[in-house]
mmCIF file of C-alpha atoms in Angstrom:
data_model
loop_
_atom_site.group_PDB
_atom_site.id
_atom_site.type_symbol
_atom_site.label_atom_id
_atom_site.label_comp_id
_atom_site.label_asym_id
_atom_site.label_seq_id
_atom_site.Cartn_x
_atom_site.Cartn_y
_atom_site.Cartn_z
ATOM 1 C CA MET A 1 -5.881 3.088 26.257
ATOM 2 C CA MET A 2 -8.460 1.216 24.215
ATOM 3 C CA GLY A 3 -7.697 -0.299 20.727
ATOM 4 C CA MET A 4 -8.129 -2.960 18.149
ATOM 5 C CA ILE A 5 -6.532 -6.397 17.738
ATOM 6 C CA LEU A 6 -6.289 -6.862 13.953
ATOM 7 C CA SER A 7 -6.848 -10.256 12.312
ATOM 8 C CA GLY A 8 -3.955 -11.872 10.839
ATOM 9 C CA GLU A 9 -0.686 -13.608 11.452
ATOM 10 C CA VAL A 10 2.742 -11.941 12.065
ATOM 11 C CA THR A 11 4.076 -13.807 8.990
ATOM 12 C CA SER A 12 1.505 -12.155 6.798
ATOM 13 C CA ALA A 13 2.401 -8.862 5.011
ATOM 14 C CA LEU A 14 -1.224 -8.083 4.885
ATOM 15 C CA THR A 15 -1.399 -7.749 8.628
ATOM 16 C CA THR A 16 1.454 -5.309 8.924
ATOM 17 C CA PHE A 17 0.095 -3.185 6.033
ATOM 18 C CA ALA A 18 -3.329 -3.244 7.564
ATOM 19 C CA GLY A 19 -1.816 -1.961 10.811
ATOM 20 C CA LEU A 20 0.068 0.955 9.149
ATOM 21 C CA GLY A 21 -3.000 1.776 6.980
ATOM 22 C CA LEU A 22 -5.353 1.812 10.006
ATOM 23 C CA ALA A 23 -3.089 4.030 12.071
ATOM 24 C CA LEU A 24 -2.937 6.485 9.078
ATOM 25 C CA ILE A 25 -6.651 6.467 8.728
ATOM 26 C CA LEU A 26 -6.910 7.269 12.463
ATOM 27 C CA GLU A 27 -4.481 9.885 12.288
ATOM 28 C CA GLY A 28 -6.355 11.453 9.404
ATOM 29 C CA ASP A 29 -9.501 11.342 11.610
ATOM 30 C CA GLY A 30 -7.827 13.496 14.095
ATOM 31 C CA ALA A 31 -7.122 10.839 16.672
ATOM 32 C CA GLU A 32 -4.435 11.549 19.189
ATOM 33 C CA ARG A 33 -1.579 9.131 20.496
ATOM 34 C CA VAL A 34 -2.097 6.682 17.614
ATOM 35 C CA ARG A 35 0.119 3.713 18.415
ATOM 36 C CA LEU A 36 0.645 0.223 16.655
ATOM 37 C CA GLY A 37 2.865 -2.799 17.246
ATOM 38 C CA TRP A 38 3.004 -6.491 17.767
ATOM 39 C CA THR A 39 2.246 -8.011 21.214
ATOM 40 C CA ASP A 40 5.158 -9.894 22.946
ATOM 41 C CA ALA A 41 3.658 -13.229 22.732
ATOM 42 C CA ALA A 42 4.322 -16.737 21.274
ATOM 43 C CA GLU A 43 1.702 -15.890 18.666
ATOM 44 C CA PRO A 44 2.069 -12.095 18.183
ATOM 45 C CA GLN A 45 -0.936 -9.945 17.385
ATOM 46 C CA MET A 46 -1.043 -6.519 15.720
ATOM 47 C CA VAL A 47 -2.636 -3.933 18.046
ATOM 48 C CA VAL A 48 -3.643 -0.431 16.985
ATOM 49 C CA THR A 49 -4.683 2.102 19.758
ATOM 50 C CA ALA A 50 -5.535 5.806 19.963
ATOM 51 C CA ASP A 51 -6.807 7.861 22.855
ATOM 52 C CA GLY A 52 -10.561 7.363 23.291
ATOM 53 C CA TYR A 53 -10.966 5.020 20.341
ATOM 54 C CA ASP A 54 -12.499 1.562 21.254
ATOM 55 C CA ASP A 55 -13.232 -0.981 18.478
ATOM 56 C CA GLU A 56 -16.543 0.760 17.545
ATOM 57 C CA ALA A 57 -14.864 4.251 17.246
ATOM 58 C CA ILE A 58 -12.097 2.804 15.050
ATOM 59 C CA ALA A 59 -14.655 1.182 12.841
ATOM 60 C CA VAL A 60 -16.714 4.310 12.722
ATOM 61 C CA ALA A 61 -13.505 6.080 11.587
ATOM 62 C CA VAL A 62 -12.819 3.531 8.823
ATOM 63 C CA HIS A 63 -16.245 3.894 7.658
ATOM 64 C CA GLU A 64 -16.313 7.676 7.452
ATOM 65 C CA HIS A 65 -12.829 7.573 5.758
ATOM 66 C CA ALA A 66 -14.122 5.141 2.953
ATOM 67 C CA THR A 67 -17.349 6.968 2.703
ATOM 68 C CA ALA A 68 -15.634 10.261 1.971
ATOM 69 C CA ARG A 69 -13.572 8.637 -0.817
ATOM 70 C CA ALA A 70 -16.432 6.684 -2.316
ATOM 71 C CA VAL A 71 -18.304 10.001 -3.403
ATOM 72 C CA SER A 72 -18.528 11.198 -6.985
ATOM 73 C CA GLY A 73 -15.599 13.538 -7.662
ATOM 74 C CA SER A 74 -13.154 12.244 -5.110
ATOM 75 C CA TRP A 75 -9.571 11.705 -6.293
ATOM 76 C CA ILE A 76 -10.296 7.977 -6.287
ATOM 77 C CA ASP A 77 -13.149 8.575 -8.522
ATOM 78 C CA CYS A 78 -11.272 10.485 -11.114
ATOM 79 C CA ASN A 79 -10.498 9.003 -14.641
ATOM 80 C CA LEU A 80 -8.287 10.081 -17.453
ATOM 81 C CA GLN A 81 -10.786 11.323 -19.967
ATOM 82 C CA VAL A 82 -8.608 11.859 -23.092
ATOM 83 C CA ALA A 83 -6.968 9.325 -25.495
ATOM 84 C CA PRO A 84 -5.662 6.730 -25.263
ATOM 85 C CA TRP A 85 -7.574 6.193 -21.918
ATOM 86 C CA ASN A 86 -11.059 7.631 -22.747
ATOM 87 C CA GLY A 87 -12.233 7.418 -19.301
ATOM 88 C CA ASN A 88 -11.217 3.774 -18.661
ATOM 89 C CA SER A 89 -8.125 4.297 -16.432
ATOM 90 C CA ALA A 90 -7.926 6.117 -13.011
ATOM 91 C CA LEU A 91 -6.035 9.315 -13.028
ATOM 92 C CA PHE A 92 -3.706 8.447 -10.127
ATOM 93 C CA SER A 93 -3.079 4.753 -10.795
ATOM 94 C CA PRO A 94 0.694 4.531 -11.237
ATOM 95 C CA ARG A 95 0.390 1.738 -13.923
ATOM 96 C CA VAL A 96 -1.924 2.593 -16.870
ATOM 97 C CA LYS A 97 -1.815 2.152 -20.652
ATOM 98 C CA ALA A 98 1.314 4.248 -21.735
ATOM 99 C CA PRO A 99 0.641 7.486 -23.625
ATOM 100 C CA GLN A 100 1.722 7.236 -27.252
ATOM 101 C CA SER A 101 2.825 10.712 -27.933
ATOM 102 C CA LEU A 102 4.125 13.860 -26.201
ATOM 103 C CA PRO A 103 0.743 15.646 -26.143
ATOM 104 C CA GLN A 104 -0.719 12.614 -24.282
ATOM 105 C CA TRP A 105 1.896 12.675 -21.779
ATOM 106 C CA ARG A 106 1.484 16.366 -21.304
ATOM 107 C CA SER A 107 -2.213 15.799 -20.832
ATOM 108 C CA LEU A 108 -1.622 13.125 -18.280
ATOM 109 C CA GLN A 109 0.722 15.344 -16.355
ATOM 110 C CA THR A 110 -1.620 18.342 -16.536
ATOM 111 C CA GLU A 111 -4.498 16.392 -15.208
ATOM 112 C CA ARG A 112 -2.448 14.899 -12.309
ATOM 113 C CA LEU A 113 -1.058 18.263 -11.277
ATOM 114 C CA GLN A 114 -4.326 20.054 -11.544
ATOM 115 C CA ARG A 115 -5.999 17.450 -9.224
ATOM 116 C CA ILE A 116 -2.944 17.594 -6.791
ATOM 117 C CA ASP A 117 -3.375 21.393 -6.497
ATOM 118 C CA HIS A 118 -7.182 20.761 -5.794
ATOM 119 C CA GLU A 119 -6.292 18.324 -2.996
ATOM 120 C CA VAL A 120 -3.935 20.738 -1.372
ATOM 121 C CA GLU A 121 -6.153 23.722 -1.729
ATOM 122 C CA ASP A 122 -9.156 21.682 -0.413
ATOM 123 C CA LYS A 123 -7.222 20.367 2.618
ATOM 124 C CA GLU A 124 -4.811 23.000 3.414
ATOM 125 C CA GLN A 125 -6.169 23.403 6.961
ATOM 126 C CA LEU A 126 -5.629 19.697 7.892
ATOM 127 C CA LYS A 127 -2.623 18.813 9.956
ATOM 128 C CA ARG A 128 -2.187 15.639 7.889
ATOM 129 C CA ASP A 129 -3.399 14.987 4.415
ATOM 130 C CA ILE A 130 -3.338 11.298 4.015
ATOM 131 C CA ASP A 131 -4.664 11.274 0.468
ATOM 132 C CA LEU A 132 -1.502 13.100 -0.718
ATOM 133 C CA GLU A 133 0.544 10.593 1.160
ATOM 134 C CA LEU A 134 -1.097 7.657 -0.671
ATOM 135 C CA ILE A 135 -1.020 9.507 -3.942
ATOM 136 C CA GLY A 136 2.807 10.269 -3.538
ATOM 137 C CA ALA A 137 3.600 6.681 -2.360
ATOM 138 C CA LEU A 138 1.953 5.038 -5.262
ATOM 139 C CA GLY A 139 4.240 6.740 -7.694
ATOM 140 C CA GLU A 140 3.291 7.676 -11.228
ATOM 141 C CA PRO A 141 3.845 6.625 -14.892
ATOM 142 C CA ALA A 142 7.499 7.263 -15.557
ATOM 143 C CA TYR A 143 7.647 9.744 -18.637
ATOM 144 C CA TRP A 144 11.333 9.980 -17.876
ATOM 145 C CA ARG A 145 12.357 6.333 -18.259
ATOM 146 C CA PHE A 146 13.539 4.722 -21.435
ATOM 147 C CA ALA A 147 15.555 1.663 -22.023
ATOM 148 C CA ASN A 148 16.883 -0.110 -25.338
ATOM 149 C CA ASN A 149 13.486 -1.550 -26.056
ATOM 150 C CA GLY A 150 11.528 1.802 -25.587
ATOM 151 C CA PRO A 151 9.719 3.723 -22.914
ATOM 152 C CA ARG A 152 9.384 1.977 -19.333
ATOM 153 C CA PRO A 153 6.361 4.024 -17.750
ATOM 154 C CA ASP A 154 5.794 1.370 -15.054
ATOM 155 C CA GLU A 155 9.125 1.881 -13.600
ATOM 156 C CA GLY A 156 7.900 4.968 -11.741
ATOM 157 C CA ALA A 157 5.227 2.830 -9.770
ATOM 158 C CA ASN A 158 5.475 1.678 -6.136
ATOM 159 C CA ARG A 159 6.379 -2.044 -6.289
ATOM 160 C CA TRP A 160 3.802 -3.080 -3.633
ATOM 161 C CA GLU A 161 1.016 -1.849 -5.802
ATOM 162 C CA MET A 162 0.450 -5.373 -7.122
ATOM 163 C CA LYS A 163 -2.765 -5.191 -9.038
ATOM 164 C CA THR A 164 -2.561 -7.513 -12.106
ATOM 165 C CA ARG A 165 -2.965 -5.471 -15.348
ATOM 166 C CA ASN A 166 -4.982 -8.045 -17.240
ATOM 167 C CA ARG A 167 -7.818 -6.633 -19.425
ATOM 168 C CA GLY A 168 -6.574 -3.227 -18.932
ATOM 169 C CA GLU A 169 -7.451 -3.055 -15.327
ATOM 170 C CA ASP A 170 -5.613 -0.730 -12.808
ATOM 171 C CA PHE A 171 -5.256 -0.404 -9.071
ATOM 172 C CA ILE A 172 -7.407 2.538 -8.412
ATOM 173 C CA ARG A 173 -10.328 1.995 -10.803
ATOM 174 C CA ASN A 174 -10.625 -1.718 -10.352
ATOM 175 C CA ARG A 175 -9.505 -2.211 -6.605
ATOM 176 C CA LEU A 176 -9.282 0.855 -4.380
ATOM 177 C CA ARG A 177 -12.538 2.333 -5.820
ATOM 178 C CA GLN A 178 -14.358 -0.841 -5.329
ATOM 179 C CA LEU A 179 -13.252 -1.280 -1.904
ATOM 180 C CA ALA A 180 -14.081 2.212 -0.930
ATOM 181 C CA GLN A 181 -17.732 1.666 -1.998
ATOM 182 C CA ILE A 182 -17.895 -1.737 -0.245
ATOM 183 C CA VAL A 183 -16.641 -0.387 3.208
ATOM 184 C CA ALA A 184 -18.769 2.613 2.778
ATOM 185 C CA ASP A 185 -21.875 0.349 2.412
ATOM 186 C CA ARG A 186 -21.028 -1.556 5.626
ATOM 187 C CA ASP A 187 -22.077 -0.440 9.041
ATOM 188 C CA ALA A 188 -19.575 0.020 11.752
ATOM 189 C CA SER A 189 -20.342 -3.239 13.382
ATOM 190 C CA ALA A 190 -19.515 -5.166 10.152
ATOM 191 C CA ILE A 191 -16.284 -3.333 9.655
ATOM 192 C CA ALA A 192 -15.155 -4.021 13.288
ATOM 193 C CA SER A 193 -15.993 -7.705 12.695
ATOM 194 C CA GLY A 194 -13.850 -7.903 9.662
ATOM 195 C CA LEU A 195 -10.969 -5.973 10.996
ATOM 196 C CA SER A 196 -10.762 -8.107 14.023
ATOM 197 C CA GLY A 197 -11.344 -11.449 12.225
ATOM 198 C CA GLN A 198 -14.584 -12.325 13.809
ATOM 199 C CA SER A 199 -15.960 -12.624 10.298
ATOM 200 C CA VAL A 200 -14.399 -12.652 6.751
ATOM 201 C CA LYS A 201 -16.789 -10.945 4.183
ATOM 202 C CA ASP A 202 -15.009 -10.745 0.758
ATOM 203 C CA GLU A 203 -17.457 -8.621 -1.116
ATOM 204 C CA ALA A 204 -14.884 -7.705 -3.748
ATOM 205 C CA TYR A 205 -14.710 -11.205 -4.825
ATOM 206 C CA LYS A 206 -17.857 -12.732 -6.625
ATOM 207 C CA GLY A 207 -16.748 -16.332 -6.832
ATOM 208 C CA LYS A 208 -16.766 -19.254 -4.403
ATOM 209 C CA ARG A 209 -13.185 -20.495 -4.560
ATOM 210 C CA SER A 210 -10.918 -19.037 -1.911
ATOM 211 C CA ASP A 211 -7.797 -19.458 -3.969
ATOM 212 C CA GLU A 212 -9.130 -17.321 -6.739
ATOM 213 C CA SER A 213 -9.797 -14.201 -4.637
ATOM 214 C CA ARG A 214 -7.354 -11.398 -5.384
ATOM 215 C CA THR A 215 -8.870 -8.965 -2.761
ATOM 216 C CA ALA A 216 -5.560 -8.967 -0.987
ATOM 217 C CA THR A 217 -3.973 -7.437 -4.095
ATOM 218 C CA GLY A 218 -0.655 -9.505 -3.584
ATOM 219 C CA LEU A 219 -0.176 -8.841 -0.101
ATOM 220 C CA THR A 220 -1.030 -12.576 0.463
ATOM 221 C CA SER A 221 -1.356 -15.326 -1.863
ATOM 222 C CA PRO A 222 -4.916 -15.498 -3.456
ATOM 223 C CA ARG A 223 -7.374 -16.363 -0.741
ATOM 224 C CA PHE A 224 -10.603 -14.990 0.843
ATOM 225 C CA THR A 225 -9.735 -11.568 2.468
ATOM 226 C CA ASP A 226 -12.173 -9.278 4.332
ATOM 227 C CA SER A 227 -12.781 -6.143 2.346
ATOM 228 C CA ALA A 228 -12.299 -3.687 5.326
ATOM 229 C CA LEU A 229 -9.070 -5.319 6.229
ATOM 230 C CA ALA A 230 -7.830 -5.124 2.482
ATOM 231 C CA TRP A 231 -8.945 -1.530 2.355
ATOM 232 C CA CYS A 232 -6.775 -0.528 5.366
ATOM 233 C CA ALA A 233 -3.980 -2.682 4.038
ATOM 234 C CA LEU A 234 -3.829 -0.811 0.688
ATOM 235 C CA TRP A 235 -3.684 2.487 2.513
ATOM 236 C CA GLY A 236 -0.582 0.999 4.312
ATOM 237 C CA ILE A 237 1.248 1.467 0.977
ATOM 238 C CA SER A 238 1.507 5.039 2.092
ATOM 239 C CA SER A 239 4.316 4.011 4.372
ATOM 240 C CA PHE A 240 6.405 2.730 1.586
ATOM 241 C CA PRO A 241 7.386 5.768 -0.505
ATOM 242 C CA VAL A 242 9.281 5.765 -3.786
ATOM 243 C CA ILE A 243 12.253 7.738 -4.883
ATOM 244 C CA HIS A 244 12.517 8.272 -8.704
ATOM 245 C CA ARG A 245 15.703 7.881 -10.670
ATOM 246 C CA LEU A 246 16.558 8.932 -14.109
ATOM 247 C CA MET A 247 18.870 5.969 -14.839
ATOM 248 C CA GLY A 248 16.646 3.032 -13.489
ATOM 249 C CA ALA A 249 13.437 2.073 -11.941
ATOM 250 C CA SER A 250 12.213 3.982 -8.991
ATOM 251 C CA VAL A 251 13.347 2.759 -5.487
ATOM 252 C CA THR A 252 10.536 1.536 -3.278
ATOM 253 C CA ALA A 253 11.118 1.217 0.477
ATOM 254 C CA GLY A 254 11.542 -2.438 1.646
ATOM 255 C CA ALA A 255 12.127 -3.817 -1.857
ATOM 256 C CA VAL A 256 15.156 -5.903 -2.391
ATOM 257 C CA PRO A 257 17.335 -5.751 -4.475
ATOM 258 C CA ILE A 258 17.191 -1.964 -4.252
ATOM 259 C CA GLY A 259 15.833 -0.328 -7.410
ATOM 260 C CA LYS A 260 15.132 -3.588 -9.294
ATOM 261 C CA PHE A 261 12.007 -3.328 -11.336
ATOM 262 C CA THR A 262 10.799 -6.822 -10.259
ATOM 263 C CA PRO A 263 12.145 -7.208 -6.592
ATOM 264 C CA MET A 264 12.955 -10.670 -5.247
ATOM 265 C CA HIS A 265 11.934 -9.772 -1.699
ATOM 266 C CA LEU A 266 9.960 -7.413 0.546
ATOM 267 C CA VAL A 267 11.439 -6.767 3.947
ATOM 268 C CA LEU A 268 9.399 -5.618 6.916
ATOM 269 C CA PRO A 269 10.473 -4.845 10.465
ATOM 270 C CA VAL A 270 8.680 -6.424 13.356
ATOM 271 C CA LEU A 271 8.103 -3.659 16.067
ATOM 272 C CA VAL A 272 6.973 -5.111 19.467
ATOM 273 C CA GLY A 273 5.028 -2.814 21.661
ATOM 274 C CA ALA A 274 3.139 0.553 21.166
ATOM 275 C CA HIS A 275 5.064 2.721 18.740
ATOM 276 C CA THR A 276 4.018 5.771 16.806
ATOM 277 C CA LEU A 277 3.351 5.565 12.933
ATOM 278 C CA GLY A 278 6.145 7.899 12.453
ATOM 279 C CA ARG A 279 8.564 5.377 14.186
ATOM 280 C CA TRP A 280 7.303 2.666 11.966
ATOM 281 C CA GLN A 281 7.874 4.694 8.832
ATOM 282 C CA ALA A 282 11.313 5.670 9.837
ATOM 283 C CA VAL A 283 12.315 1.987 10.338
ATOM 284 C CA VAL A 284 10.571 0.889 7.107
ATOM 285 C CA VAL A 285 12.624 3.230 5.033
ATOM 286 C CA SER A 286 15.869 2.811 6.836
ATOM 287 C CA GLU A 287 18.938 1.027 5.230
ATOM 288 C CA GLN A 288 19.317 -0.923 8.471
ATOM 289 C CA VAL A 289 16.224 -2.925 7.868
ATOM 290 C CA ILE A 290 17.566 -4.062 4.446
ATOM 291 C CA GLN A 291 21.028 -4.731 5.919
ATOM 292 C CA ALA A 292 19.793 -6.844 8.827
ATOM 293 C CA ALA A 293 17.861 -9.029 6.411
ATOM 294 C CA THR A 294 20.256 -9.204 3.572
ATOM 295 C CA SER A 295 23.804 -8.566 4.701
ATOM 296 C CA ARG A 296 25.935 -11.663 3.978
ATOM 297 C CA GLU A 297 29.441 -10.369 3.203
ATOM 298 C CA SER A 298 29.777 -8.191 6.402
ATOM 299 C CA ALA A 299 28.979 -9.534 9.811
ATOM 300 C CA ALA A 300 29.764 -6.286 11.493
ATOM 301 C CA ALA A 301 27.470 -4.335 9.225
ATOM 302 C CA ALA A 302 24.711 -6.831 9.997
ATOM 303 C CA ARG A 303 25.422 -6.684 13.770
ATOM 304 C CA SER A 304 25.260 -2.704 13.505
ATOM 305 C CA ALA A 305 22.072 -2.785 11.698
ATOM 306 C CA CYS A 306 20.425 -5.328 14.071
ATOM 307 C CA ALA A 307 21.524 -3.120 16.982
ATOM 308 C CA TRP A 308 20.074 -0.024 15.465
ATOM 309 C CA LEU A 309 16.748 -1.727 14.863
ATOM 310 C CA ALA A 310 16.508 -3.214 18.353
ATOM 311 C CA ALA A 311 17.067 0.390 19.654
ATOM 312 C CA HIS A 312 14.183 1.490 17.627
ATOM 313 C CA GLY A 313 11.744 -1.239 18.789
ATOM 314 C CA ALA A 314 12.190 -4.007 16.361
ATOM 315 C CA ARG A 315 12.697 -7.665 17.554
ATOM 316 C CA ALA A 316 12.847 -9.150 14.142
ATOM 317 C CA THR A 317 12.649 -8.749 10.465
ATOM 318 C CA LEU A 318 10.227 -10.494 7.927
ATOM 319 C CA THR A 319 11.468 -11.360 4.460
ATOM 320 C CA PHE A 320 8.775 -12.191 1.871
ATOM 321 C CA HIS A 321 9.741 -13.867 -1.547
ATOM 322 C CA VAL A 322 7.946 -11.990 -4.404
ATOM 323 C CA ASN A 323 6.166 -14.704 -6.485
ATOM 324 C CA VAL A 324 5.600 -13.833 -9.972
ATOM 325 C CA SER A 325 3.350 -15.608 -12.503
ATOM 326 C CA ASP A 326 4.461 -16.862 -15.879
ATOM 327 C CA ASN A 327 2.179 -14.706 -17.795
ATOM 328 C CA PRO A 328 4.269 -12.550 -19.927
ATOM 329 C CA ASN A 329 1.573 -10.037 -20.680
ATOM 330 C CA ALA A 330 0.075 -9.490 -17.397
ATOM 331 C CA PRO A 331 2.516 -11.062 -14.697
ATOM 332 C CA GLU A 332 0.869 -11.422 -11.265
ATOM 333 C CA ARG A 333 2.971 -10.692 -8.251
ATOM 334 C CA SER A 334 2.112 -11.959 -4.657
ATOM 335 C CA LEU A 335 3.631 -12.593 -1.357
ATOM 336 C CA GLY A 336 3.519 -15.796 0.663
ATOM 337 C CA ALA A 337 4.342 -16.251 4.374
ATOM 338 C CA GLY A 338 7.188 -14.173 5.490
ATOM 339 C CA ARG A 339 10.517 -15.788 6.773
ATOM 340 C CA LEU A 340 10.725 -14.504 10.553
ATOM 341 C CA GLU A 341 14.326 -13.761 11.639
ATOM 342 C CA VAL A 342 14.924 -12.678 15.278
ATOM 343 C CA LEU A 343 17.478 -9.989 15.605
ATOM 344 C CA ASN A 344 20.711 -11.055 17.333
#
């Protein structure tokens, strides 16, 4: 079986997210026997494989995937046209300027539901609609959330959508849409080179200082990041669903403490060997991955969680501290290197 070794260290969340996103893209392409996992080595590497797909075929699939979403009229291209957004916010970004009235909320929900119906009708013959998976995982502005100081619309968003909201920017209009066009403009060779780490071309960042590039969108600290690798990684958010709650912020898979609006940590499993995307997603959302990384009061609970994870292919957990800037108006969240803990 052929496949691709992705660029990046095991301690980088970007690498895991890129592997999950690439596997999803390949399944959306119709690939069979898609597998991903870390190699059993002193310096593990993330490998993604599929029957009949070598590096070039994988890169072609990524190119076609981005090209289809860079076209005018795609769900990524849709903006909210009415006030207060006036075409300056993406329809499916989970964090946008909050509606100021009930009619504005109704307009937002109507536009979202109409476009979701369009996506369902347009792709009802597909075995797997990966667009709806990402839309669902991103969450949505929470019309149902209020606290003592007023509405809390951002509490319905996935916590790993970490685009900084300075100057009214949002995740889809100012990052995902941009990356779709960049990857669509590359040829397959350049995409393969970026995914494998043979080159790092950060077209999404126009400056010259590596520590000022936000292309990784919080999945690493600011640094030059290949645009094709970032595109795959942001699709990896699909594997981290949200569960909405009336009485608190929505729960995002892997976020600790559970349900906290600004989590302290992100926890990821480290699966060694070739595993299905479904297996990865089952472990990612499990309570065991949280228990293994955070259980301090009960040694028995931690041992039980570790045993369950080991039986499902995990060798370790990665815990990432969520760094938050001190900007009160547009706090920036990002992840540094993860703390690797081998399962006992």
